[in-house]
XYZ file of C-alpha atoms in Angstrom:
188
model
C 0.000 0.000 0.000
C 2.829 2.393 0.834
C 4.530 1.700 -2.490
C 1.326 2.425 -4.398
C 0.898 5.679 -2.461
C 4.444 6.799 -3.318
C 4.036 5.935 -7.026
C 1.358 8.614 -7.342
C 3.931 11.258 -6.246
C 1.605 12.791 -3.626
C 2.143 16.260 -2.169
C 1.441 14.957 1.354
C 1.765 11.503 2.889
C -0.009 10.744 6.161
C 1.418 7.633 7.820
C -1.079 6.008 10.159
C 0.551 2.867 11.554
C 2.761 2.258 8.503
C 4.060 -1.016 9.931
C 0.648 -2.640 10.433
C 0.618 -6.135 8.983
C 4.296 -6.172 7.952
C 6.923 -8.672 8.989
C 9.586 -7.400 11.442
C 12.121 -7.270 8.588
C 9.791 -5.145 6.478
C 9.031 -2.918 9.484
C 12.735 -2.085 9.726
C 12.855 -1.345 6.001
C 9.767 0.881 6.154
C 11.222 2.963 8.961
C 14.557 3.154 7.121
C 12.716 4.542 4.080
C 10.878 7.082 6.265
C 14.190 8.112 7.844
C 15.814 8.425 4.422
C 13.014 10.632 3.108
C 12.936 12.880 6.186
C 16.663 13.260 6.883
C 18.491 12.317 3.685
C 16.076 13.312 0.923
C 15.020 10.723 -1.598
C 18.499 10.540 -3.082
C 21.820 10.832 -1.291
C 22.660 14.237 -2.756
C 19.232 15.714 -2.070
C 19.681 15.802 1.705
C 19.558 19.600 1.635
C 15.876 19.765 0.632
C 14.421 18.211 3.790
C 17.257 19.854 5.743
C 16.229 23.299 4.514
C 12.581 22.689 5.373
C 13.338 21.297 8.833
C 16.075 23.847 9.581
C 13.931 26.745 8.423
C 11.069 25.606 10.644
C 13.355 25.191 13.667
C 14.964 28.593 13.109
C 11.604 30.302 12.615
C 10.142 28.814 15.796
C 13.236 29.643 17.866
C 13.389 33.258 16.639
C 9.655 33.711 17.114
C 9.497 32.159 20.596
C 12.899 33.100 22.062
C 14.248 35.972 20.000
C 17.245 36.179 17.712
C 19.954 36.040 20.395
C 18.650 32.856 22.031
C 17.916 31.325 18.650
C 21.508 32.046 17.625
C 22.868 30.486 20.813
C 20.740 27.347 20.502
C 21.382 26.833 16.791
C 25.119 27.432 17.301
C 25.086 24.781 20.021
C 23.296 22.367 17.663
C 25.865 23.156 14.950
C 28.774 22.532 17.331
C 27.188 19.288 18.556
C 26.867 18.234 14.943
C 30.465 19.200 14.275
C 31.670 17.029 17.159
C 29.497 14.177 15.924
C 30.789 14.198 12.360
C 33.961 16.239 11.900
C 35.561 15.439 15.279
C 34.022 12.020 15.916
C 37.446 10.388 16.293
C 37.974 12.354 19.518
C 34.884 10.914 21.203
C 34.341 7.590 19.430
C 35.641 5.440 22.331
C 33.804 7.444 25.020
C 30.195 7.268 26.267
C 29.513 10.362 24.141
C 30.495 8.310 21.095
C 27.838 5.745 21.970
C 25.240 8.532 22.278
C 26.215 9.925 18.869
C 26.045 6.444 17.336
C 22.498 6.086 18.698
C 21.536 9.489 17.290
C 23.082 8.658 13.914
C 21.159 5.384 13.803
C 18.107 7.640 13.426
C 19.354 10.730 11.562
C 22.253 9.292 9.528
C 24.575 12.250 10.024
C 24.549 15.670 11.606
C 24.441 17.354 8.225
C 20.679 17.743 8.307
C 17.911 20.116 9.314
C 18.427 19.643 13.030
C 22.147 20.171 13.516
C 23.409 21.828 10.342
C 20.947 24.202 8.701
C 19.119 26.157 11.456
C 22.158 28.340 12.230
C 22.251 29.605 8.636
C 18.621 30.724 8.743
C 19.227 32.482 12.069
C 22.411 34.011 10.652
C 20.297 35.446 7.838
C 17.894 36.936 10.404
C 20.815 38.509 12.289
C 22.289 40.015 9.134
C 18.900 41.357 8.036
C 18.535 43.261 11.328
C 22.031 44.798 11.334
C 23.467 47.733 9.504
C 25.190 46.495 6.350
C 28.964 46.198 6.468
C 31.020 47.708 3.684
C 31.882 45.924 0.464
C 35.574 45.961 1.368
C 34.967 44.420 4.822
C 32.598 41.818 3.354
C 35.103 40.698 0.733
C 38.080 40.781 3.110
C 36.147 38.825 5.734
C 35.060 36.271 3.117
C 38.598 35.791 1.809
C 40.089 35.392 5.309
C 37.280 33.024 6.321
C 37.772 30.987 3.150
C 41.505 30.637 3.804
C 40.835 29.583 7.410
C 38.166 27.140 6.196
C 40.678 25.627 3.769
C 43.250 25.099 6.521
C 40.587 23.718 8.865
C 39.524 21.204 6.196
C 43.132 20.167 5.543
C 43.811 19.749 9.278
C 40.693 17.610 9.736
C 41.622 15.521 6.721
C 45.166 14.968 7.993
C 43.965 14.125 11.519
C 41.322 11.719 10.120
C 38.916 12.483 12.969
C 35.770 12.706 10.852
C 33.065 10.099 10.885
C 32.477 10.332 7.112
C 34.610 12.642 5.014
C 31.649 13.734 2.890
C 29.701 14.992 5.904
C 32.179 17.229 7.702
C 30.932 20.377 9.403
C 33.412 23.244 9.613
C 33.549 26.084 12.116
C 34.973 28.586 9.616
C 32.031 28.007 7.308
C 29.965 30.237 9.619
C 31.992 33.452 9.220
C 32.416 32.733 5.504
C 28.646 32.558 5.057
C 28.175 35.637 7.249
C 30.468 37.711 5.034
C 29.028 36.288 1.806
C 25.458 37.023 2.977
C 26.572 40.538 3.919
C 28.163 41.006 0.496
C 25.052 39.809 -1.340
C 22.839 42.214 0.607
C 24.866 45.138 -0.717
C 23.375 44.508 -4.175
């Protein structure tokens, strides 16, 4: 029944007891498909679509309920938790925290999703929209410096081999790079 529903390419799928009547093996497969659709997109490289929807919703709710400063703090914490879970996983793998991350990743796959990765960028956009624009020169200089630091951060992480999966690394210097690029774009 679920396969027939997906063939029609519906705009909305309501899952009411999707495992009813399935064997335990099929139940696991059904929930894996649901997880893949929600966290990873329908294809591996389309993870950013559900991530943008989820991250945008989280950011919106946090800004609306708690204000921009608290939303920034919470989404930065989520981003850093995601960074530890993917980019720096080798540091915690043999600790109890590593077991917690493994349990989380059994559900979400990686931290590069709408919970850990994307909300900070939506909140960053809200912060930039409320501030006075910075000059073109400062935007470009900040972007170039951030890009160079991001490059060295990526090389250091690669050399240290701490990441959980090299295709899912989260970088700290990506945040200032995006800040300066957003600021630059708003000048036009």
